[in-house]
XYZ file of C-alpha atoms in Angstrom:
728
model
C -0.001 0.000 0.000
C 1.344 3.412 -0.994
C 2.022 5.939 1.761
C 1.543 9.649 1.144
C 3.412 12.333 3.095
C 1.871 15.750 3.717
C 2.824 18.706 5.885
C 0.384 21.103 7.501
C -0.648 23.056 10.574
C -3.319 22.046 13.088
C -6.089 24.555 13.778
C -8.660 22.750 15.898
C -8.862 19.488 17.830
C -11.980 17.821 19.166
C -13.352 14.434 20.134
C -16.575 12.795 18.964
C -18.337 9.599 19.958
C -19.293 7.334 17.055
C -20.733 3.879 17.727
C -19.739 4.198 21.423
C -16.093 4.773 20.490
C -14.108 8.009 20.798
C -12.756 9.444 17.557
C -10.292 12.331 17.594
C -10.695 15.001 14.903
C -7.754 17.252 14.015
C -8.586 19.994 11.512
C -5.894 21.990 9.759
C -4.482 23.392 6.562
C -1.699 21.932 4.419
C 1.234 23.931 3.127
C -0.301 23.984 -0.368
C -3.481 25.648 0.984
C -5.757 22.592 1.066
C -7.792 21.793 4.185
C -7.527 18.428 5.929
C -9.085 16.310 8.659
C -7.263 13.662 10.691
C -9.439 10.925 12.207
C -7.741 8.984 15.000
C -9.487 5.951 16.521
C -6.563 4.214 18.261
C -6.271 6.500 21.308
C -7.703 5.024 24.515
C -9.134 7.335 27.224
C -7.263 6.823 30.492
C -5.760 8.415 33.568
C -3.304 7.277 36.225
C -3.427 6.551 39.933
C -0.823 5.599 42.508
C -0.389 1.868 42.924
C -0.116 2.168 46.709
C -3.387 4.094 46.966
C -5.318 1.814 44.628
C -5.243 -1.222 47.010
C -6.977 -3.591 44.605
C -10.186 -1.567 44.649
C -12.428 -1.806 41.610
C -13.734 1.257 39.809
C -16.686 0.715 37.513
C -16.124 1.015 33.745
C -12.332 1.085 34.163
C -9.692 -1.543 33.444
C -6.506 -1.654 35.496
C -3.238 -1.856 33.516
C 0.200 -2.063 35.129
C 2.776 0.269 33.576
C 6.317 1.479 34.150
C 5.148 5.094 34.499
C 6.042 7.023 37.646
C 4.987 10.201 39.401
C 7.358 13.117 40.002
C 7.996 11.866 43.553
C 8.905 8.393 42.202
C 5.673 6.542 43.078
C 4.619 3.710 40.753
C 1.435 4.346 38.770
C -1.396 2.265 37.374
C -3.281 3.180 34.212
C -7.085 3.095 34.377
C -8.645 2.746 30.934
C -12.263 3.303 29.945
C -14.362 3.247 26.781
C -15.322 6.941 26.495
C -13.761 10.163 27.863
C -17.054 11.089 29.555
C -16.436 8.431 32.225
C -13.225 10.042 33.500
C -14.432 13.261 35.263
C -16.851 11.551 37.662
C -14.348 8.851 38.678
C -11.533 11.393 38.998
C -13.565 13.748 41.205
C -14.728 10.848 43.388
C -11.134 9.808 44.005
C -10.164 13.397 44.820
C -12.919 13.592 47.435
C -11.524 10.443 49.041
C -8.069 12.020 49.212
C -6.586 9.908 46.408
C -4.475 11.804 43.883
C -4.904 11.171 40.170
C -2.500 11.884 37.351
C -3.326 13.553 34.000
C -7.023 13.030 34.561
C -7.900 16.544 33.389
C -6.099 16.473 30.022
C -8.437 15.972 27.084
C -8.037 13.044 24.730
C -6.998 15.172 21.688
C -4.415 17.022 23.772
C -3.040 13.720 25.081
C -2.680 12.483 21.514
C -0.732 15.609 20.519
C 1.528 15.425 23.590
C 2.306 11.739 22.986
C 3.367 12.556 19.412
C 5.149 15.809 20.435
C 3.069 17.870 17.984
C 3.378 21.657 18.365
C 1.125 22.977 15.616
C 3.212 21.834 12.649
C 2.661 18.200 11.702
C 3.965 15.755 9.116
C 1.310 13.252 8.049
C 2.290 9.816 6.770
C -0.982 8.283 5.593
C -2.030 5.393 3.415
C -5.800 5.817 3.720
C -6.665 9.171 2.105
C -10.131 10.240 1.000
C -12.044 13.406 0.127
C -15.444 14.868 0.878
C -17.440 17.984 0.060
C -16.363 19.960 3.164
C -12.659 19.044 3.502
C -10.087 18.505 0.771
C -8.304 15.572 2.471
C -9.417 13.087 5.137
C -6.702 10.930 6.759
C -7.663 7.782 8.687
C -5.265 6.825 11.509
C -2.092 8.284 9.970
C 1.356 8.344 11.538
C 2.100 11.823 12.898
C 5.444 13.471 13.565
C 6.416 17.074 14.413
C 7.363 19.440 11.599
C 8.505 23.054 11.305
C 5.798 24.755 9.232
C 5.566 28.357 8.046
C 1.916 29.174 7.390
C -0.271 32.248 7.016
C -3.800 31.843 8.345
C -6.769 33.166 6.410
C -8.698 35.627 8.561
C -12.265 36.847 8.081
C -13.556 39.692 10.275
C -17.297 39.783 10.883
C -19.829 42.240 12.317
C -23.530 41.506 12.820
C -26.234 44.036 13.653
C -29.911 43.332 14.247
C -31.891 46.468 13.431
C -35.377 44.948 13.767
C -36.778 42.112 15.866
C -40.234 41.612 14.365
C -39.824 40.732 11.578
C -36.141 39.969 12.038
C -33.896 42.314 10.083
C -30.121 42.180 10.235
C -26.947 43.338 8.517
C -23.815 41.189 8.252
C -20.524 42.696 7.106
C -17.535 40.525 6.096
C -13.983 41.838 5.708
C -10.928 39.848 4.644
C -7.790 40.066 2.539
C -9.800 39.971 -0.693
C -13.318 40.179 0.749
C -15.530 43.209 1.361
C -19.175 42.151 1.428
C -22.371 43.245 3.128
C -25.336 40.909 3.397
C -28.741 42.300 4.411
C -31.741 40.216 5.471
C -34.796 42.456 5.525
C -38.334 41.171 4.884
C -39.517 44.776 4.468
C -36.792 45.453 1.852
C -35.923 48.894 3.181
C -32.389 48.795 1.732
C -31.486 49.394 -1.884
C -30.862 46.143 -3.794
C -28.412 47.802 -6.154
C -25.859 48.315 -3.388
C -25.720 45.123 -1.304
C -26.881 41.521 -1.179
C -30.462 41.763 0.076
C -32.645 38.793 0.985
C -36.264 38.923 2.056
C -36.213 35.508 3.768
C -34.030 34.575 6.751
C -33.463 30.986 5.639
C -32.441 32.038 2.125
C -30.085 34.692 3.462
C -28.401 32.288 5.875
C -27.889 29.697 3.126
C -26.269 32.391 0.978
C -24.031 33.352 3.915
C -22.999 29.702 4.372
C -21.971 29.538 0.716
C -19.981 32.773 1.022
C -18.045 31.486 4.038
C -17.383 28.149 2.310
C -16.192 29.965 -0.812
C -13.836 32.241 1.144
C -12.722 29.244 3.278
C -11.181 31.171 6.212
C -9.205 29.517 8.973
C -10.195 32.054 11.631
C -13.454 33.987 12.076
C -13.040 37.051 14.283
C -15.437 39.442 16.000
C -14.990 42.203 18.552
C -16.499 41.667 22.009
C -18.619 38.568 21.493
C -20.520 39.176 24.726
C -22.173 42.363 23.416
C -22.396 41.274 19.784
C -25.683 40.614 17.996
C -24.142 37.436 16.614
C -25.016 35.575 19.827
C -28.637 36.707 19.520
C -28.723 35.549 15.893
C -27.342 32.092 16.709
C -29.732 31.595 19.627
C -32.641 32.832 17.500
C -31.804 30.319 14.763
C -31.349 27.485 17.233
C -34.761 28.103 18.817
C -36.379 28.015 15.354
C -34.286 25.032 14.197
C -32.587 27.003 11.458
C -29.011 25.817 11.048
C -26.007 28.043 10.354
C -23.204 26.013 8.800
C -19.962 27.973 8.751
C -17.696 25.022 9.518
C -15.994 22.369 7.444
C -18.607 19.756 8.295
C -22.364 19.445 7.967
C -22.833 20.194 11.674
C -24.268 23.570 12.616
C -22.584 26.478 14.383
C -23.886 27.140 17.878
C -23.158 29.063 21.085
C -22.031 27.389 24.296
C -22.139 29.060 27.685
C -19.366 27.592 29.797
C -20.317 28.750 33.312
C -23.580 28.089 35.086
C -24.310 31.816 35.018
C -23.492 31.990 31.293
C -20.642 34.474 31.729
C -18.251 32.690 29.359
C -19.379 32.440 25.742
C -17.927 30.302 22.981
C -19.006 29.993 19.377
C -18.197 26.509 18.096
C -17.473 26.303 14.365
C -16.340 22.797 13.315
C -13.015 22.963 11.518
C -12.482 26.703 12.022
C -11.503 28.954 14.893
C -13.950 31.562 16.107
C -12.096 34.181 18.120
C -13.080 37.202 20.164
C -10.414 39.804 19.309
C -10.978 41.650 22.569
C -10.243 38.464 24.520
C -7.096 37.800 22.481
C -5.820 41.317 23.142
C -6.404 40.927 26.873
C -4.593 37.586 26.927
C -1.792 38.003 24.396
C -1.150 41.762 24.665
C -1.523 42.618 28.363
C 1.086 45.356 28.088
C -1.261 47.537 26.029
C -2.087 50.651 27.987
C -5.556 51.454 29.238
C -5.745 54.390 26.881
C -5.162 52.230 23.789
C -7.729 49.680 24.923
C -10.245 52.445 25.575
C -9.699 53.790 22.056
C -10.371 50.371 20.577
C -13.387 49.958 22.832
C -14.922 53.274 21.807
C -14.257 52.704 18.107
C -15.478 49.101 18.022
C -18.252 49.395 20.579
C -21.365 47.474 19.649
C -23.677 49.635 21.756
C -26.552 50.794 19.586
C -27.520 54.477 19.445
C -31.090 55.674 19.345
C -31.133 55.505 15.540
C -30.264 52.483 13.448
C -26.622 52.068 12.539
C -26.128 52.694 8.846
C -24.311 50.340 6.537
C -21.456 52.820 6.186
C -20.926 52.810 9.949
C -21.026 49.017 10.017
C -18.470 48.800 7.209
C -16.212 51.308 8.930
C -16.396 49.284 12.140
C -15.480 45.974 10.531
C -12.696 47.616 8.505
C -11.249 49.047 11.703
C -11.443 45.590 13.288
C -9.590 43.998 10.371
C -7.008 46.783 10.436
C -6.474 46.171 14.152
C -5.938 42.448 13.491
C -3.325 43.223 10.849
C -1.506 45.833 12.937
C -1.192 43.587 15.990
C -0.528 40.549 13.774
C -2.615 38.416 16.109
C -2.876 35.242 13.943
C 0.868 35.019 13.338
C 1.557 35.608 17.018
C -0.814 32.780 17.987
C 0.827 30.439 15.456
C 4.312 31.175 16.828
C 3.105 30.666 20.391
C 1.668 27.275 19.435
C 4.871 26.252 17.648
C 7.038 27.185 20.644
C 4.855 25.812 23.452
C 2.446 23.318 21.901
C -0.570 25.066 23.472
C -3.858 24.890 21.582
C -4.345 27.745 19.131
C -7.720 28.871 20.500
C -7.266 30.679 23.866
C -10.962 30.457 24.764
C -10.702 26.691 25.341
C -9.941 25.467 28.864
C -6.520 24.133 27.977
C -3.212 23.542 29.753
C -1.255 26.753 29.918
C 2.169 27.295 28.406
C 3.947 25.615 31.319
C 1.786 22.500 31.034
C 2.183 22.317 27.271
C 5.987 22.555 27.443
C 6.675 20.598 30.625
C 4.400 17.627 29.901
C 6.226 17.009 26.620
C 9.550 16.933 28.464
C 8.225 14.418 31.005
C 7.090 11.866 28.401
C 10.589 10.526 27.505
C 11.367 10.162 31.224
C 8.256 8.040 31.843
C 6.797 10.534 34.342
C 3.163 11.592 34.633
C 2.015 14.869 36.198
C -0.680 15.234 38.829
C -4.195 16.305 37.845
C -5.264 19.864 38.556
C -7.481 20.289 41.615
C -10.319 22.818 41.690
C -9.450 24.146 45.151
C -7.886 27.344 46.433
C -4.470 27.394 48.097
C -2.677 29.959 50.199
C 0.362 30.490 48.026
C 1.847 33.637 49.559
C 5.614 33.202 49.891
C 7.140 33.120 53.350
C 9.433 36.042 52.521
C 7.490 38.266 50.123
C 9.574 40.602 48.056
C 7.205 43.489 48.792
C 8.928 44.005 52.171
C 11.907 45.691 50.523
C 9.887 48.344 48.693
C 11.405 51.801 49.053
C 9.684 55.057 48.228
C 11.586 58.185 49.169
C 9.343 61.076 48.172
C 10.778 64.326 46.925
C 12.945 65.765 44.177
C 16.208 63.952 43.400
C 18.960 64.719 40.903
C 21.072 62.402 38.730
C 19.026 59.229 39.116
C 19.900 56.042 37.244
C 17.405 53.216 36.736
C 19.204 49.892 37.198
C 17.628 46.517 36.634
C 18.595 42.865 36.755
C 18.041 41.481 33.277
C 15.613 38.521 33.518
C 16.068 38.199 37.272
C 13.661 35.304 37.922
C 14.565 33.108 34.893
C 18.267 33.564 35.624
C 17.763 32.491 39.233
C 16.043 29.323 38.026
C 18.934 28.614 35.668
C 21.653 29.373 38.223
C 20.262 27.365 41.134
C 18.808 24.587 38.951
C 15.325 25.114 40.399
C 12.991 22.389 39.205
C 10.425 19.982 40.599
C 12.587 17.015 39.600
C 15.738 18.423 41.241
C 14.065 19.359 44.547
C 15.470 17.078 47.240
C 15.538 16.711 51.011
C 18.939 15.023 51.101
C 21.701 17.168 52.556
C 24.934 16.580 50.687
C 27.928 18.703 49.762
C 27.261 18.548 46.019
C 23.707 19.923 46.312
C 22.797 23.606 45.894
C 21.377 25.211 49.045
C 19.360 28.414 48.749
C 19.353 31.119 51.404
C 16.112 29.724 52.925
C 17.559 26.186 53.239
C 15.877 24.610 50.203
C 18.068 22.064 48.430
C 18.347 21.245 44.714
C 20.527 18.664 43.024
C 23.043 19.635 40.348
C 21.616 17.272 37.741
C 20.170 19.554 35.064
C 16.414 20.025 35.435
C 13.733 20.586 32.817
C 12.738 24.108 33.882
C 16.267 25.578 33.565
C 16.576 24.009 30.103
C 13.296 25.614 29.030
C 14.427 29.090 30.094
C 17.812 28.610 28.437
C 16.097 27.837 25.142
C 13.774 30.834 25.509
C 16.700 33.123 26.338
C 18.556 31.883 23.265
C 15.492 32.451 21.081
C 15.068 35.992 22.431
C 18.658 36.902 21.592
C 18.350 35.496 18.074
C 15.020 37.154 17.353
C 16.112 40.542 18.672
C 19.126 40.568 16.353
C 16.958 39.775 13.334
C 14.654 42.732 14.151
C 11.515 40.634 14.081
C 9.313 42.225 16.693
C 6.603 39.586 16.631
C 9.070 36.805 17.477
C 10.641 38.785 20.297
C 7.194 39.587 21.696
C 6.233 35.913 21.561
C 9.221 34.716 23.564
C 8.843 37.543 26.085
C 5.195 36.777 26.801
C 5.882 33.041 27.005
C 8.556 33.723 29.632
C 6.162 35.902 31.613
C 3.368 33.329 31.423
C 5.736 30.617 32.660
C 6.681 32.672 35.707
C 3.021 33.380 36.469
C 2.175 29.688 36.154
C 4.940 28.671 38.578
C 3.433 30.871 41.319
C -0.186 29.951 40.523
C -1.648 27.479 43.071
C -4.021 26.118 40.425
C -1.065 24.882 38.424
C -0.613 21.108 38.521
C 3.106 21.503 39.323
C 2.643 24.043 42.111
C 5.005 23.595 45.055
C 5.344 26.084 47.899
C 9.050 25.333 48.300
C 9.751 26.189 44.662
C 7.931 29.520 44.972
C 9.638 30.412 48.245
C 13.053 29.548 46.824
C 12.585 31.858 43.823
C 11.154 34.785 45.790
C 13.673 34.582 48.620
C 16.613 34.459 46.199
C 15.257 37.455 44.299
C 14.840 39.353 47.551
C 18.362 38.406 48.609
C 20.035 39.694 45.434
C 17.987 42.894 45.360
C 18.976 43.651 48.958
C 22.574 42.802 48.104
C 22.529 45.308 45.226
C 20.900 48.033 47.342
C 23.414 47.637 50.175
C 26.334 47.537 47.734
C 25.414 50.820 46.030
C 24.637 52.517 49.344
C 28.093 51.516 50.599
C 29.594 53.625 47.773
C 27.647 56.715 48.833
C 24.659 56.321 46.510
C 21.071 56.621 47.656
C 18.254 54.260 46.600
C 15.058 56.319 46.358
C 12.697 53.769 44.818
C 12.510 50.004 44.343
C 9.464 48.080 43.148
C 11.016 44.603 43.056
C 12.080 45.002 39.426
C 13.859 48.331 39.057
C 16.203 50.170 41.405
C 16.312 53.976 41.214
C 19.791 55.017 42.367
C 20.587 58.657 43.112
C 24.270 59.235 42.359
C 24.604 62.765 43.754
C 24.441 66.432 42.863
C 27.327 66.428 40.397
C 27.137 67.441 36.769
C 24.847 64.972 34.853
C 27.484 63.731 32.377
C 29.931 63.055 35.176
C 27.277 61.310 37.272
C 26.369 59.117 34.310
C 29.968 57.972 33.933
C 30.107 57.228 37.664
C 27.059 54.943 37.503
C 28.514 53.107 34.489
C 31.722 52.443 36.405
C 29.787 51.310 39.480
C 27.571 48.881 37.554
C 30.609 47.320 35.873
C 32.347 46.900 39.219
C 29.174 45.501 40.804
C 28.810 42.831 38.113
C 32.407 41.730 38.648
C 31.996 41.461 42.413
C 28.649 39.701 41.972
C 30.318 36.991 39.871
C 32.916 36.299 42.548
C 30.285 36.446 45.331
C 28.064 33.823 43.668
C 31.023 31.597 42.811
C 32.428 31.630 46.353
C 29.066 31.236 48.117
C 27.283 28.586 46.008
C 30.025 27.284 43.662
C 27.884 27.947 40.590
C 28.245 30.117 37.497
C 26.584 33.514 37.668
C 24.246 34.671 34.886
C 22.840 37.697 36.734
C 23.831 41.078 35.410
C 22.603 44.528 36.348
C 22.185 47.128 33.618
C 21.725 50.891 33.807
C 18.742 51.290 31.503
C 17.861 54.978 31.899
C 19.457 58.077 33.337
C 17.330 60.968 34.595
C 18.548 64.431 35.368
C 15.754 64.891 37.906
C 13.141 62.573 39.397
C 10.134 63.714 41.405
C 8.478 61.024 43.526
C 5.116 61.414 45.264
C 3.461 58.805 47.493
C -0.312 58.540 47.810
C -2.167 56.488 50.403
C -5.230 54.666 49.121
C -8.388 53.831 51.051
C -6.975 50.378 51.848
C -3.857 51.945 53.427
C -1.723 50.959 50.463
C 0.936 53.233 49.064
C 0.829 54.145 45.398
C 3.628 56.053 43.733
C 3.510 58.700 41.028
C 6.844 59.348 39.400
C 7.869 62.113 37.001
C 11.332 62.039 35.437
C 13.373 64.392 33.258
C 15.541 62.441 30.813
C 19.147 63.303 30.121
C 20.286 64.571 27.654
C 17.019 64.726 25.635
C 15.207 66.615 28.464
C 11.979 64.775 27.728
C 9.562 64.187 30.584
C 8.141 60.726 31.313
C 5.316 60.096 33.769
C 4.653 56.796 35.562
C 1.644 55.776 37.605
C -0.726 58.501 36.437
C -2.988 56.200 34.418
C -3.925 54.291 37.574
C -5.076 57.279 39.627
C -8.732 56.494 40.352
C -9.379 59.906 41.903
C -8.790 61.731 38.632
C -12.127 61.437 36.869
C -11.673 64.579 34.751
C -9.114 64.875 31.916
C -8.662 68.449 33.106
C -7.335 67.229 36.472
C -4.983 64.752 34.845
C -3.486 67.487 32.704
C -3.228 69.775 35.736
C -1.350 67.102 37.681
C 1.112 66.545 34.841
C 1.696 70.283 34.417
C 2.282 70.582 38.155
C 4.931 67.847 38.127
C 6.614 69.362 35.094
C 6.969 72.673 36.902
C 8.562 70.880 39.848
C 11.041 69.115 37.539
C 12.031 72.381 35.869
C 12.212 74.055 39.324
C 9.593 76.642 38.405
C 7.395 78.324 40.976
C 4.229 76.308 41.526
C 2.480 78.736 43.904
C 1.445 81.164 41.184
C 0.271 78.309 38.939
C -1.841 76.731 41.708
C -3.194 80.125 42.798
C -4.246 80.986 39.236
C -5.880 77.589 38.663
C -7.935 77.629 41.882
C -8.978 81.206 41.207
C -10.151 80.310 37.683
C -12.110 77.327 39.001
C -13.887 79.482 41.563
C -14.671 82.120 38.961
C -16.186 79.511 36.639
C -13.690 79.776 33.793
C -13.364 75.982 33.634
C -17.040 75.086 33.974
C -17.206 73.832 30.395
C -14.260 71.509 31.056
C -15.414 70.334 34.484
C -18.956 69.462 33.452
C -20.720 72.354 35.200
C -23.755 73.655 33.351
C -23.243 77.431 33.463
C -20.066 79.223 32.406
C -20.968 82.759 33.509
C -19.607 84.433 36.584
C -21.522 83.872 39.770
C -21.689 87.274 41.349
C -22.978 89.123 38.323
C -25.546 86.450 37.517
C -26.721 86.245 41.097
C -27.233 90.018 41.353
C -29.101 90.139 38.056
C -31.322 87.094 38.479
C -31.984 86.843 42.217
C -34.800 89.390 42.125
C -36.384 87.841 39.019
C -35.976 84.087 39.421
C -35.142 82.566 42.790
C -34.763 79.062 41.341
C -32.016 80.251 38.997
C -30.283 81.955 41.907
C -30.468 78.754 43.957
C -29.027 76.842 41.020
C -26.071 79.219 40.852
C -25.500 78.757 44.573
C -25.417 74.979 44.109
C -22.914 75.369 41.284
C -20.747 77.502 43.565
C -20.982 74.782 46.220
C -20.016 72.192 43.609
C -16.941 74.228 42.726
C -15.857 74.438 46.347
C -16.545 70.748 46.819
C -14.580 70.003 43.660
C -11.568 71.919 44.975
C -11.659 70.404 48.474
C -12.302 66.816 47.420
C -10.177 66.514 44.265
C -7.699 69.362 43.888
C -6.633 69.653 47.523
C -5.771 65.913 48.047
C -3.672 66.134 44.911
C -1.689 69.138 46.140
C -0.947 67.997 49.711
C 1.501 65.142 48.811
C 3.248 67.400 46.307
C 3.793 70.171 48.850
C 4.944 67.631 51.434
C 7.403 66.118 48.957
C 9.019 69.474 48.145
C 9.117 70.494 51.820
C 6.479 73.235 51.706
C 3.890 73.889 54.387
C 0.464 72.385 53.802
C -1.122 75.416 55.440
C -0.458 77.256 52.187
C -2.907 74.916 50.458
C -5.567 75.625 53.082
C -5.195 79.326 52.447
C -5.399 78.902 48.665
C -8.423 76.575 48.729
C -10.498 78.352 51.391
C -9.764 81.993 50.710
């Protein structure tokens, strides 16, 4: 029998029950552009349990099989096999309630199949049984799979749906793609011109035409903005209640909505063979570093809230074009493909899947014959014994010649240096082991976690040199997600000793750096656990900058010898002076929960540009006018200008009503003249003016005054001056 070899990329994995047997479906696209479906019937649903805890007990619908697999702690495991995957959750949860641990009982059958074959998106298919059907170009029955490095560009189709009438149902659907710009209107009243768009008077006829359009375009990913507030969910539920099928997938099965939680908070649109993605959710998950301002701009531009009048087709087209432009600018599909190739995580982030740590670590455990513990749905107290927040420093005031120093990749380098891993954690006390400062011991045999971070660090250096921003962003976010997963108590590998070892070592080296620089006469004014703001002195800025460069070089040399003499390991930590500020103004605010929040304004050297940090998170500033006033105030402090005249003029203008149009007050005219003219004619208008005057005073006392007090305290001025200015 002839074998055929194909290469492609997996898009979606699912499991179906046919004739009481589980069948795995892997949908994807080949390198030549054809779509394919892999049907796998040889995978058996199973999970593992400790042989000591089993004690010859019988579990219904499961067969006991002895294996050579082991747990991370070295315990021997038994494999419990069943006929369908639906039998696993109930048996697994029952064992958890009895205090019996299970292993890999929460991993789905398709994901287990991909992990066993070490598939990370790209796949090489060696098949002898190849067929075709009307929905998919190729169907492979039980092929042999192997990993492959595939370069693929996904086809994306942006979609916007608007229902402008409920009875009879009238809707507008706009599609936007690389070579697609279509508008489909379903209106029984026929209120839209037929010469401009595709208009259908019947809902069933219009939906069949839409199915043909999607099949003709054949996209890999369907994208919408904010699925929760979209009319698409209403359309799908309307069609399901009336038994009208929408077939956008690569099978004959219909597209439908699934609410994951009992309250229906989590929505998923299931399209067989294609991904259906909420762009807003992808941005929140893959691009968390986007500022609040950028997200608010996207939210206002792509908002699906309906005005009082019906949204026109031009507005709908503009909205979907902006959505498609956003997808291209952020390059979301390519980023998701690279993340899948590097970690093996499923492409769709809306699915409850193992995170990046699970996807990478489980593949490394397979050759060692080790199975990981199942995830428990319980909360844990995972606060470290020595939290790094105890070394926060916030020295308010104006400082000159400040350098921002930072350990490059502090936490990953600590894992690499001290060989921190769940497999290397040991209780044996021997001379060859590595002992952390909180008496946690790790063996010197190379662990999996340090190897993972070494590969990521190598990839980051390569990608940065090739100036490919998307690749560098991918590796950076994967590294951050791995560190978050290590400290997450819901992670299957969570261990309190691992978390405490990492945090205590980070705290130790940060304190070591602070004490070292202070011994040379420097002053640390701010430290947030990541960056150290070091004040060199009051010398000339160029001279102070050279001093900090010499000090950082000397510190790195002494740090190498300190690590080598103390732990007998190679040092990979290195502190870098990232920025140099001519002046830094630091202000501390106390929140309602007695927490300290820091606003920081800095004057760069030699560009003399001003950067502001922490202002976007000020919840008290509800007016853009106040935000601008605060920034102008800090700029005057940095340039050493007089702030009394500026504050006096601003408060005086607020009281006189010159800023009423910017503060939201209704009347812009002056109070005294209006009151004298209108009091004798209309008492209600006079009372209204009095209330506006009270609002102005309340505005100054409740918003402006709390903003000025920390600033005056930081620069050493008396706060009584503010009382005089606000209450005069």
